[in-house]
Short mmCIF file of C-alpha atoms and ligand atoms in Angstrom, two decimals:
data_model
loop_
_atom_site.label_atom_id
_atom_site.label_comp_id
_atom_site.label_asym_id
_atom_site.label_seq_id
_atom_site.Cartn_x
_atom_site.Cartn_y
_atom_site.Cartn_z
CA MET A 822 29.07 -57.26 -18.72
CA SER A 823 27.38 -60.12 -16.92
CA ASN A 824 23.71 -60.96 -17.15
CA ASN A 825 23.48 -61.48 -13.41
CA ILE A 826 20.64 -59.78 -11.60
CA ALA A 827 21.09 -58.15 -8.19
CA ILE A 828 18.35 -57.34 -5.72
CA ALA A 829 19.50 -55.21 -2.78
CA ILE A 830 17.52 -55.12 0.45
CA ASP A 831 18.71 -52.76 3.16
CA GLY A 832 17.16 -51.66 6.41
CA PRO A 833 17.45 -51.62 10.18
CA ALA A 834 17.71 -54.63 12.50
CA GLY A 835 14.58 -56.71 12.80
CA ALA A 836 12.72 -55.29 9.79
CA GLY A 837 12.38 -58.80 8.33
CA LYS A 838 15.09 -58.45 5.68
CA SER A 839 16.48 -61.96 5.92
CA THR A 840 13.08 -63.69 5.94
CA ILE A 841 11.99 -61.70 2.91
CA ALA A 842 15.31 -61.95 1.08
CA LYS A 843 15.29 -65.74 1.48
CA LEU A 844 11.76 -65.94 0.10
CA ILE A 845 12.57 -63.77 -2.91
CA ALA A 846 15.77 -65.73 -3.60
CA LYS A 847 13.78 -68.96 -3.57
CA ARG A 848 11.07 -67.62 -5.85
CA LYS A 849 13.60 -66.19 -8.32
CA GLY A 850 16.13 -69.04 -8.10
CA TYR A 851 18.91 -66.63 -7.06
CA ILE A 852 21.32 -67.08 -4.19
CA TYR A 853 20.64 -65.30 -0.91
CA VAL A 854 23.60 -63.42 0.53
CA ASP A 855 23.24 -62.51 4.21
CA THR A 856 25.96 -59.88 4.63
CA GLY A 857 25.13 -59.37 8.32
CA ALA A 858 26.29 -62.96 8.91
CA MET A 859 29.71 -62.05 7.50
CA TYR A 860 30.03 -59.08 9.88
CA ARG A 861 28.89 -61.36 12.67
CA ALA A 862 31.59 -63.96 11.83
CA MET A 863 34.27 -61.25 11.97
CA ALA A 864 32.80 -60.04 15.27
CA LEU A 865 32.94 -63.56 16.69
CA TYR A 866 36.63 -63.68 15.83
CA PHE A 867 37.28 -60.42 17.70
CA ILE A 868 35.33 -61.65 20.74
CA GLU A 869 37.26 -64.92 20.75
CA GLN A 870 40.54 -62.99 20.56
CA GLY A 871 39.50 -60.88 23.55
CA ILE A 872 39.38 -57.72 21.44
CA GLY A 873 36.95 -55.12 22.81
CA ALA A 874 34.30 -53.30 20.75
CA ASP A 875 36.08 -49.97 21.23
CA GLU A 876 39.58 -51.23 20.38
CA GLN A 877 39.55 -49.94 16.81
CA GLU A 878 43.31 -50.20 16.35
CA ARG A 879 43.38 -53.89 17.29
CA ILE A 880 40.37 -54.51 15.05
CA SER A 881 42.10 -52.78 12.11
CA LYS A 882 45.25 -54.82 12.65
CA ALA A 883 43.46 -58.15 12.98
CA ALA A 884 40.85 -57.79 10.22
CA PRO A 885 43.07 -58.31 7.14
CA GLY A 886 44.24 -61.70 8.48
CA VAL A 887 40.77 -63.08 9.20
CA ASP A 888 39.41 -65.51 6.65
CA VAL A 889 35.63 -65.25 6.21
CA THR A 890 34.09 -67.20 3.33
CA ILE A 891 30.64 -68.45 2.49
CA THR A 892 29.39 -71.55 0.76
CA TYR A 893 25.92 -72.92 0.07
CA LYS A 894 24.38 -76.24 1.02
CA ASN A 895 20.79 -76.99 -0.01
CA GLY A 896 20.26 -73.26 -0.54
CA GLU A 897 21.45 -72.41 3.01
CA GLN A 898 24.36 -70.05 3.44
CA ILE A 899 27.20 -71.44 5.53
CA VAL A 900 29.65 -68.92 7.00
CA TRP A 901 33.20 -70.10 7.57
CA LEU A 902 35.56 -68.33 9.95
CA ASN A 903 39.16 -69.42 9.40
CA GLY A 904 37.90 -72.74 8.05
CA ARG A 905 35.33 -73.34 10.82
CA ASN A 906 31.56 -73.43 10.21
CA VAL A 907 30.24 -70.74 12.59
CA ASN A 908 26.56 -70.68 11.57
CA GLY A 909 25.52 -71.93 15.01
CA LEU A 910 27.56 -69.34 16.91
CA ILE A 911 26.79 -65.97 15.34
CA ARG A 912 23.11 -65.39 16.19
CA THR A 913 23.59 -64.22 19.77
CA GLU A 914 22.95 -60.69 21.09
CA GLU A 915 26.60 -60.46 22.12
CA VAL A 916 27.82 -61.15 18.58
CA GLY A 917 25.17 -58.82 17.09
CA LYS A 918 26.30 -55.95 19.28
CA MET A 919 29.96 -56.56 18.52
CA ALA A 920 29.15 -56.78 14.79
CA SER A 921 27.41 -53.42 14.96
CA SER A 922 30.55 -51.88 16.54
CA SER A 923 33.25 -53.64 14.52
CA SER A 924 31.41 -53.05 11.22
CA ALA A 925 32.22 -49.34 11.64
CA ASN A 926 35.88 -50.23 11.02
CA SER A 927 37.21 -49.48 7.52
CA GLU A 928 39.44 -52.59 7.31
CA VAL A 929 36.52 -54.84 8.24
CA ARG A 930 34.26 -53.21 5.64
CA LYS A 931 36.90 -53.25 2.90
CA LYS A 932 37.43 -56.95 3.27
CA LEU A 933 33.75 -57.94 3.41
CA VAL A 934 32.55 -55.57 0.69
CA GLU A 935 35.09 -57.12 -1.71
CA LEU A 936 33.79 -60.58 -0.87
CA GLN A 937 30.18 -59.46 -1.40
CA GLN A 938 30.94 -57.81 -4.75
CA ALA A 939 32.79 -60.91 -5.94
CA LEU A 940 29.73 -63.06 -5.13
CA ALA A 941 27.43 -60.74 -7.08
CA ARG A 942 29.75 -60.89 -10.10
CA LYS A 943 29.48 -64.68 -10.16
CA GLU A 944 25.74 -65.21 -9.54
CA SER A 945 22.36 -63.52 -9.49
CA VAL A 946 21.80 -62.52 -5.88
CA VAL A 947 19.35 -61.23 -3.34
CA MET A 948 21.66 -59.50 -0.90
CA ASP A 949 20.57 -57.96 2.39
CA GLY A 950 22.42 -55.66 4.74
CA ARG A 951 22.86 -51.97 5.57
CA ASP A 952 24.88 -50.57 2.65
CA ILE A 953 24.07 -52.85 -0.28
CA GLY A 954 22.12 -50.32 -2.38
CA THR A 955 24.36 -47.42 -1.41
CA CYS A 956 27.88 -48.94 -1.54
CA VAL A 957 28.20 -52.65 -2.30
CA LEU A 958 25.96 -52.88 -5.37
CA PRO A 959 25.14 -49.30 -6.43
CA ASP A 960 23.96 -50.61 -9.82
CA ALA A 961 21.60 -53.25 -8.39
CA ASP A 962 18.56 -53.93 -10.58
CA VAL A 963 16.10 -53.57 -7.71
CA LYS A 964 16.75 -51.69 -4.47
CA VAL A 965 14.49 -51.88 -1.46
CA TYR A 966 14.76 -50.11 1.87
CA LEU A 967 12.76 -52.27 4.24
CA THR A 968 11.85 -50.78 7.57
CA ALA A 969 9.24 -51.04 10.34
CA ASP A 970 8.38 -49.15 13.47
CA SER A 971 10.88 -49.94 16.27
CA HIS A 972 8.10 -51.14 18.58
CA VAL A 973 6.76 -53.53 15.93
CA ARG A 974 10.29 -54.84 15.34
CA ALA A 975 10.77 -55.36 19.07
CA VAL A 976 7.47 -57.25 19.42
CA ARG A 977 8.42 -59.52 16.51
CA ARG A 978 11.79 -60.28 18.10
CA TYR A 979 10.16 -60.82 21.50
CA GLU A 980 7.70 -63.32 20.03
CA GLU A 981 10.48 -65.10 18.17
CA LEU A 982 12.49 -65.54 21.38
CA ARG A 983 9.43 -66.59 23.38
CA ALA A 984 8.57 -69.20 20.75
CA LYS A 985 12.06 -70.63 21.31
CA GLY A 986 11.29 -70.79 25.04
CA GLN A 987 13.67 -67.95 25.97
CA GLU A 988 12.84 -65.49 28.75
CA CYS A 989 13.06 -61.89 27.55
CA ASP A 990 11.98 -58.34 28.28
CA LEU A 991 10.19 -56.33 25.58
CA ASP A 992 11.47 -52.95 26.82
CA ILE A 993 15.09 -54.11 26.80
CA ILE A 994 14.68 -55.58 23.32
CA GLU A 995 13.22 -52.30 22.02
CA LYS A 996 16.00 -50.28 23.63
CA ASP A 997 18.65 -52.57 22.07
CA ILE A 998 17.00 -52.18 18.66
CA ILE A 999 16.99 -48.38 18.94
CA ASP A 1000 20.64 -48.34 20.11
CA ARG A 1001 21.66 -50.56 17.21
CA ASP A 1002 19.77 -48.36 14.70
CA ASN A 1003 21.61 -45.32 16.06
CA GLN A 1004 24.99 -46.99 15.86
CA ASP A 1005 24.40 -48.31 12.32
CA MET A 1006 22.93 -45.02 11.04
CA HIS A 1007 25.49 -42.68 12.53
CA ARG A 1008 28.81 -44.34 11.84
CA GLU A 1009 31.22 -42.55 9.54
CA ILE A 1010 31.70 -45.19 6.84
CA SER A 1011 28.73 -46.49 4.84
CA PRO A 1012 26.06 -45.67 7.41
CA LEU A 1013 22.64 -47.25 7.06
CA ARG A 1014 20.51 -44.99 4.89
CA GLN A 1015 18.01 -45.34 2.08
CA ALA A 1016 19.67 -45.13 -1.35
CA GLU A 1017 18.17 -42.35 -3.47
CA ASP A 1018 16.89 -44.87 -5.99
CA ALA A 1019 15.62 -47.41 -3.42
CA VAL A 1020 11.92 -48.09 -2.92
CA LEU A 1021 10.82 -47.62 0.68
CA LEU A 1022 8.71 -50.43 2.14
CA ASP A 1023 7.37 -50.10 5.67
CA SER A 1024 6.42 -53.58 6.85
CA SER A 1025 4.85 -52.41 10.16
CA SER A 1026 1.37 -53.45 9.10
CA MET A 1027 2.23 -55.85 6.28
CA THR A 1028 2.52 -59.64 6.35
CA ILE A 1029 5.63 -61.40 5.08
CA GLU A 1030 3.70 -62.50 1.99
CA GLN A 1031 2.57 -58.93 1.26
CA VAL A 1032 6.13 -57.62 1.48
CA ALA A 1033 7.45 -60.45 -0.69
CA ASP A 1034 4.72 -59.84 -3.28
CA ALA A 1035 5.51 -56.12 -3.34
CA ILE A 1036 9.18 -56.87 -4.02
CA MET A 1037 8.31 -59.45 -6.70
CA ASP A 1038 6.20 -56.73 -8.38
CA LEU A 1039 9.20 -54.38 -8.31
CA CYS A 1040 11.31 -57.11 -9.89
CA ASP A 1041 8.72 -57.59 -12.64
CA GLN A 1042 8.70 -53.87 -13.30
CA GLY A 1043 12.52 -53.87 -13.30
CA VAL A 1044 12.38 -50.90 -10.94
CA LYS A 1045 15.77 -49.56 -9.98
O1 DC B 112 21.75 -57.82 9.92
P1 DC B 112 22.51 -58.27 11.16
O2 DC B 112 21.80 -57.99 12.46
O3 DC B 112 22.95 -59.69 11.07
O4 DC B 112 23.85 -57.37 11.13
C1 DC B 112 24.75 -57.31 12.21
C2 DC B 112 25.52 -55.99 12.17
O5 DC B 112 26.41 -55.99 11.06
C3 DC B 112 24.65 -54.74 12.01
O6 DC B 112 24.28 -54.19 13.24
C4 DC B 112 25.53 -53.79 11.23
C5 DC B 112 26.50 -54.68 10.49
N1 DC B 112 26.23 -54.76 9.05
C6 DC B 112 26.77 -53.77 8.27
O7 DC B 112 27.39 -52.84 8.77
N2 DC B 112 26.63 -53.83 6.92
C7 DC B 112 25.94 -54.82 6.34
N3 DC B 112 25.84 -54.85 5.01
C8 DC B 112 25.35 -55.82 7.14
C9 DC B 112 25.50 -55.76 8.50
#
């Protein structure tokens, strides 16, 4: 038995999981594991190989040979794809969409879930994703299902992109968010859903600080 603590944060795209998970990890001195980034790295590989989102057989065949690893530098997670640092390449809409499709593949999930579980055996972690509380770390010490209204999530994303000087359309962003929710919630293997023992937090009208404080309270209470 290890004394490592695991905090699992699941929820739909754009709910603020990574911002919150990073904050909690910093406050607790745990490592932050962004599992979406691992699915994104795999997706980037498939895109680069010219494999289409609906080519499940090619994805199954290729996945076992892809090397995805993560390391940490100054508390930042670095994702390596076949020995190449791909942090700067995985945050695009194209990669996000491909990740949502290719993450439905059992070979992709098998490989990445093993990597995630190995990390949690070694260190105390705050891990965010879609299936952490339900599949990856079913015995996590604290489980949170973080969500927000799809319109609120779209507005946040819109403002983020605008702040970076990118042109974007709020309606298209909201439609993409709803499509991605549907795909992630209705796939056969490990769909996104709230674990029975997860605490539901709706961040629609909460600030980042309020959400982080609520999770810190759950940690103090040792809520499962
Ligand atoms: O959180 P994100 O947007 O970086 O995740 C990209 C996609 O990866 C998401 O649409 C579904 C998939 N994913 C998953 O299936 N399981 C996880 N634990 C994390 C992400």
